[in-house]
Coordinates of C-alpha atoms and ligand atoms in Angstrom, one line a residue:
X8 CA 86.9 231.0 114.3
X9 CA 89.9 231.6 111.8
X10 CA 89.8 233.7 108.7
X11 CA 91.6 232.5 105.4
X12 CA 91.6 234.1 101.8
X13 CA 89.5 237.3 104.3
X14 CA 91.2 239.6 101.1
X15 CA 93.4 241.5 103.0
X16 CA 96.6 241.5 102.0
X17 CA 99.8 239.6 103.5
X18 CA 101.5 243.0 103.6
X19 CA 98.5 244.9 105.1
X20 CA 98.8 242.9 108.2
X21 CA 102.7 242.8 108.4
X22 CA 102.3 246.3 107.3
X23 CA 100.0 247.2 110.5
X24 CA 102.1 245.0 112.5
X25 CA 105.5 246.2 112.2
X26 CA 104.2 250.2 112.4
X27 CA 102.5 249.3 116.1
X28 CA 106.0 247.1 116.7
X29 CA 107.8 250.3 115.5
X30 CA 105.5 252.6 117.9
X31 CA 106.4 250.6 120.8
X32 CA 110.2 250.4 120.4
X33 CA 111.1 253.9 118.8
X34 CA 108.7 255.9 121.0
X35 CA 110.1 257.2 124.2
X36 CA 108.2 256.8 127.5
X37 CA 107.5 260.4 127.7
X38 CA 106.7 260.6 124.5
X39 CA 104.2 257.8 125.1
X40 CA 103.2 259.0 128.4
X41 CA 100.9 261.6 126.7
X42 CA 98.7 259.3 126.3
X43 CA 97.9 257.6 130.0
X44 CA 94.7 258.3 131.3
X45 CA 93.9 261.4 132.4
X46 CA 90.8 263.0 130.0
X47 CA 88.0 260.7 129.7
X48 CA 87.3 261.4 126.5
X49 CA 90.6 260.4 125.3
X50 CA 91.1 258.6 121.4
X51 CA 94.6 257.5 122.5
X52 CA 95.1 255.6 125.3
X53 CA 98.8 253.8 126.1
X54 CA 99.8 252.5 129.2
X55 CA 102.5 249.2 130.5
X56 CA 102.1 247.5 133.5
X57 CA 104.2 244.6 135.2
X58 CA 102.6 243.1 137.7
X59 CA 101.4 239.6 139.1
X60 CA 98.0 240.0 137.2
X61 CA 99.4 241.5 133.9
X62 CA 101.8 241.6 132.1
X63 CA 101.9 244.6 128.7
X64 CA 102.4 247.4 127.4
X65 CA 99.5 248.6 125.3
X66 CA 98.1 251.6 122.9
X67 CA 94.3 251.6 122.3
X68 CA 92.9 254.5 119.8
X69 CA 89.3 255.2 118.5
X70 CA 89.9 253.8 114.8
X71 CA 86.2 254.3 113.6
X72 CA 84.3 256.2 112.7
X73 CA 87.2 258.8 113.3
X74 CA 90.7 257.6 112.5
X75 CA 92.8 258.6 115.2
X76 CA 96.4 257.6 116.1
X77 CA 100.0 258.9 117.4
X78 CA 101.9 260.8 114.3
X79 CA 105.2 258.7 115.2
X80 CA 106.9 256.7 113.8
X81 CA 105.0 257.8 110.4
X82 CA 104.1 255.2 109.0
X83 CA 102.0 253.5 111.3
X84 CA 99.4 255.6 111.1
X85 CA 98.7 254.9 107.7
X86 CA 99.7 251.1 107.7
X87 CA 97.3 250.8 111.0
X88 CA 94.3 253.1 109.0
X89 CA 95.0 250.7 106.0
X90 CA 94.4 247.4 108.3
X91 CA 91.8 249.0 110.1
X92 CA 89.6 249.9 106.7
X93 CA 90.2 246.3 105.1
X94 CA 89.5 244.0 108.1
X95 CA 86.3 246.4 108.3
X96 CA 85.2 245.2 105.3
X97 CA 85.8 241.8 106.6
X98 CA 83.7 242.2 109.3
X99 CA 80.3 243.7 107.3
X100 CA 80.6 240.7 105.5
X101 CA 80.3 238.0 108.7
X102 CA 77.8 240.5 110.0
X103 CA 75.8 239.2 106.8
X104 CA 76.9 235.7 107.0
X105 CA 76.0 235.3 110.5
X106 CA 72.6 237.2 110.0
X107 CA 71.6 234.3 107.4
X108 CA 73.0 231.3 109.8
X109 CA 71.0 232.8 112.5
X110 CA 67.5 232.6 110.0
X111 CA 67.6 236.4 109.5
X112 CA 67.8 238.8 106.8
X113 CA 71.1 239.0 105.3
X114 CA 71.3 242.6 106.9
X115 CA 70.4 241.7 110.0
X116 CA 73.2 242.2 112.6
X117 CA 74.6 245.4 110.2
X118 CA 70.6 247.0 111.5
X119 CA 71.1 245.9 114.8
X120 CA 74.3 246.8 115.7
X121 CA 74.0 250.4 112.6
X122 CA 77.8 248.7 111.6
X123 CA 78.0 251.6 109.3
X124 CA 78.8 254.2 111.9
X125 CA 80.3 251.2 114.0
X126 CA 82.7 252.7 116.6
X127 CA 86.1 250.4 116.4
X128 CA 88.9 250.6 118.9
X129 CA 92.3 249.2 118.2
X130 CA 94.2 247.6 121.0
X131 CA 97.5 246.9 120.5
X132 CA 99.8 244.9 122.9
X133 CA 103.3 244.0 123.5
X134 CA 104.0 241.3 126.3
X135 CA 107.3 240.8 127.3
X136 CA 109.5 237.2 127.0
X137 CA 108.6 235.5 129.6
X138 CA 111.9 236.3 131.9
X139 CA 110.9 239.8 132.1
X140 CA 107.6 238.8 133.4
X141 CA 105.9 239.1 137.0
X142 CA 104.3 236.3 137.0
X143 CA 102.7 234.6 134.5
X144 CA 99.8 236.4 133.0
X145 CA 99.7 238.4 130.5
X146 CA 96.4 239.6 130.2
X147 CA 94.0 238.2 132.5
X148 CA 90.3 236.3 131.6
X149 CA 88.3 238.5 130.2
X150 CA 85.6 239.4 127.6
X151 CA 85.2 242.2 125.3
X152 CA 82.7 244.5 124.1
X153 CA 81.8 244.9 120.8
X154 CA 80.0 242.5 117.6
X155 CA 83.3 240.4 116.8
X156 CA 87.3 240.9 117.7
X157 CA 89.2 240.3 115.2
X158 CA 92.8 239.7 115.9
X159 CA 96.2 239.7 114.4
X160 CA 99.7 238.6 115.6
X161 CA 103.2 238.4 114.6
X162 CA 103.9 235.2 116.4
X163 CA 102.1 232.6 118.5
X164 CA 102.1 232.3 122.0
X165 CA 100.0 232.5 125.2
X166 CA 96.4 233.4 123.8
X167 CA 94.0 231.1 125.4
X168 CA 90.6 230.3 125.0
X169 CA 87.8 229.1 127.5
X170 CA 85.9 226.3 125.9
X171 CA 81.9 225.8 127.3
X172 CA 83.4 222.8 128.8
X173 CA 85.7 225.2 131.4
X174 CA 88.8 224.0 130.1
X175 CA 91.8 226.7 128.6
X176 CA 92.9 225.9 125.3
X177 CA 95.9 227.8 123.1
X178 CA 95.2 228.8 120.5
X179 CA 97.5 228.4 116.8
X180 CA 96.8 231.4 114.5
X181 CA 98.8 230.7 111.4
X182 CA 100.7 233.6 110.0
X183 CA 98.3 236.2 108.3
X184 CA 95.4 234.7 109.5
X185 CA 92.9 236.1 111.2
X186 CA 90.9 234.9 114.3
X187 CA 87.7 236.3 115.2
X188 CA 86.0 236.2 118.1
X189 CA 82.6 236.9 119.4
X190 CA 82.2 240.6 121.2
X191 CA 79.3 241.3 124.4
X192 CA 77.1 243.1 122.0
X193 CA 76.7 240.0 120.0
X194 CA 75.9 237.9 123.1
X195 CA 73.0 240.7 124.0
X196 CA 71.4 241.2 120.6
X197 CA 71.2 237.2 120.3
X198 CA 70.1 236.9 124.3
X199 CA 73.0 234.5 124.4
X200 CA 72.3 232.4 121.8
X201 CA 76.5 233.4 120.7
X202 CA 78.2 233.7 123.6
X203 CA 81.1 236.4 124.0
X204 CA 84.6 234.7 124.1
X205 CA 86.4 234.3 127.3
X206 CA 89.9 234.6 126.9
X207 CA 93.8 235.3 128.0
X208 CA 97.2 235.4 127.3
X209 CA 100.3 233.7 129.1
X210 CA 103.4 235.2 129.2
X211 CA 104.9 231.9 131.2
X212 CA 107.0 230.0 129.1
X213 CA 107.3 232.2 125.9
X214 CA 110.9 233.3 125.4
X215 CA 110.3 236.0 122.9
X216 CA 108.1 239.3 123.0
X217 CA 104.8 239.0 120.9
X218 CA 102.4 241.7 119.6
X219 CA 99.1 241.7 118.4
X220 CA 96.1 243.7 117.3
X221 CA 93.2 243.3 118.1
X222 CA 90.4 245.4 116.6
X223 CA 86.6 245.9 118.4
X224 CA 84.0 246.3 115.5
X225 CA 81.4 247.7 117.2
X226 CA 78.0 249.2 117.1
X227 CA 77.4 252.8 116.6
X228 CA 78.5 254.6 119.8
X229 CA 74.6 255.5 120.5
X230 CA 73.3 252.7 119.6
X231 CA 70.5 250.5 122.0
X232 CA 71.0 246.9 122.2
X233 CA 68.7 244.3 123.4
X234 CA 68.2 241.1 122.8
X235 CA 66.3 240.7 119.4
X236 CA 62.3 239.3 120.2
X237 CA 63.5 236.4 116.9
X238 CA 65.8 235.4 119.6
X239 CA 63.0 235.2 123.3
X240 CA 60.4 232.5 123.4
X241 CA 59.0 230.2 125.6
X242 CA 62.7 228.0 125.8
X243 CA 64.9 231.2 125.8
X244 CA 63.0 234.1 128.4
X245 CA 64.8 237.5 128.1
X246 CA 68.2 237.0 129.7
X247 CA 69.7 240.7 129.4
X248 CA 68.7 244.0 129.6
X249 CA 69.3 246.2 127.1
X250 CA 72.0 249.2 127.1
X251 CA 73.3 251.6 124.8
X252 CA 76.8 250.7 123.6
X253 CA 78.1 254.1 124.8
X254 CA 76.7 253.3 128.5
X255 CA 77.9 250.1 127.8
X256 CA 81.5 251.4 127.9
X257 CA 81.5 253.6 130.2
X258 CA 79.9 251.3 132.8
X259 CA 83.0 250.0 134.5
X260 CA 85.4 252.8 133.3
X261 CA 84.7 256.4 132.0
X262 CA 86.7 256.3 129.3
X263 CA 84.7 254.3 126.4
X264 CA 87.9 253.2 124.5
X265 CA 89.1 251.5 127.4
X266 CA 86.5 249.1 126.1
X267 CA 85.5 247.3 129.7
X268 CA 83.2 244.6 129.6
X269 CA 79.7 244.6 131.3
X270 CA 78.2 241.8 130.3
X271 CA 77.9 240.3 133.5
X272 CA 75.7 243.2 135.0
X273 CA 73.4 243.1 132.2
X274 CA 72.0 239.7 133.1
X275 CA 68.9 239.1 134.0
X276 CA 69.1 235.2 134.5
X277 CA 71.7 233.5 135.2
X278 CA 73.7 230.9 132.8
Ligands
LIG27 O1 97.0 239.7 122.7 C1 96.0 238.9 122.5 O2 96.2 237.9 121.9 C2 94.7 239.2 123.1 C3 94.5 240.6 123.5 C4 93.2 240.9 124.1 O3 92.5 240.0 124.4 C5 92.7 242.3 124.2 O4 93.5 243.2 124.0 O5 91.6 242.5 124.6
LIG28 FE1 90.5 240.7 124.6

């Protein structure tokens, strides 16, 4: 889905967009280097790899509920925090719009998930144009964790969405629009009634580097989820087990703001 008059402002995003672009070209290697893996427990995580499978350089930070971020170039920390604060807004209000379309109370999904100490990671990529590429993927399939993704970029090219049907579509994200998609947690609590969106990117035939941001509103780091009992009945058996999100995270990587999904081992039936 694609989010129009969502209130945040045109220059918020550019804003947000321009500080990670910023990050990415002023910052020197060793500089970013500080912040490959090597503590689990990390709140700033960069890395770049160029290989057959992917394709980026990225910088994923705990944005919520601690604000945490590199200190250069200066003012991407406060552009990003600005983003980061509106688009959350955004997302407590589709957490109450999608409570009532599912027949719930209006606060249902900000219970569930306790959005008010949601834990939110930025990740932040730049792929390359296409002839700097190692092949053509850019990211490969994949879901995330989380309640929704929202995303931002400054230029479209190469995201693709699986449709139910199996096939890949790209997808057009107009200029200061926002696309959401749906997160694992989402998938869980509604015992996959919403399913979590499969996607990618393609670096193959775009000439020019892109960047986006993508931001995972989650739940509160030690929150439970499970399927909800409005969603199991007699047509829909419980599908998934239940898992806290901070197990959730850590289940195929220890370090939780690498945000690894683990949707696929929390299935009880299959779809
Ligand atoms: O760059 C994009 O459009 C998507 C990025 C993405 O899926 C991710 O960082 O998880
Ligand atoms: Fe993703």
């Amino acid at each position: 889905m694609q989010l129009v008059n969502h209130g945040v402002p045109d220059g918020v995003i550019e804003g947000a967009l321009s500080g990670i672009a910023d990050f990415f070209e002023q910052t020197s290697v060793e500089e970013k280097s500080k912040y490959k893996k090597g503590d689990p427990k990390a709140r700033i995580l960069w890395d770049a790899r160029s290989h057959s499978g992917e394709n980026r350089e990225h910088l994923k930070l705990l944005a919520r509920p601690t604000f945490h971020c590199p200190p250069n170039p200066p003012s991407f920390r406060e552009a990003l925090g600005e983003y980061e604060r509106r688009v959350h807004e955004v997302s407590l209000g589709l957490g109450r719009a999608m409570s009532l379309i599912l027949g719930q109370e209006e606060s249902y999904i900000e219970n569930a998930f306790n959005l008010e100490s949601g834990f939110n990671v930025a990740a932040m990529n730049r792929y390359p144009p296409n002839f700097q590429s190692k092949g053509t993927m850019g990211l490969a399939e994949h879901t995330d964790p989380g309640f929704i993704i929202s995303l931002v970029q400054n230029m479209d090219g190469g995201l693709q969405i699986l449709t139910h049907q199996g096939q890949w579509i790209n997808v057009h994200i107009p200029p200061n629009t926002i696309l959401i998609q749906l997160g694992d947690q989402l998938e869980l609590l509604t015992n996959g009634k919403y399913k979590s969106h499969i996607h990618r990117v393609l670096v193959d035939t775009y000439k020019v580097e892109r960047i986006s941001i993508g931001i995972l509103h989650g739940p509160s780091i030690d929150e439970f989820v499970a399927p909800g009992p409005e969603f199991i009945n007699g047509n829909h058996p419980l599908a998934y087990r239940g898992i806290t999100y901070s197990n959730a995270l850590e289940a195929n990587d220890r370090y939780e703001i690498e945000v690894q999904s683990c949707i696929d081992q929390l299935r009880i039936l299959p779809i």
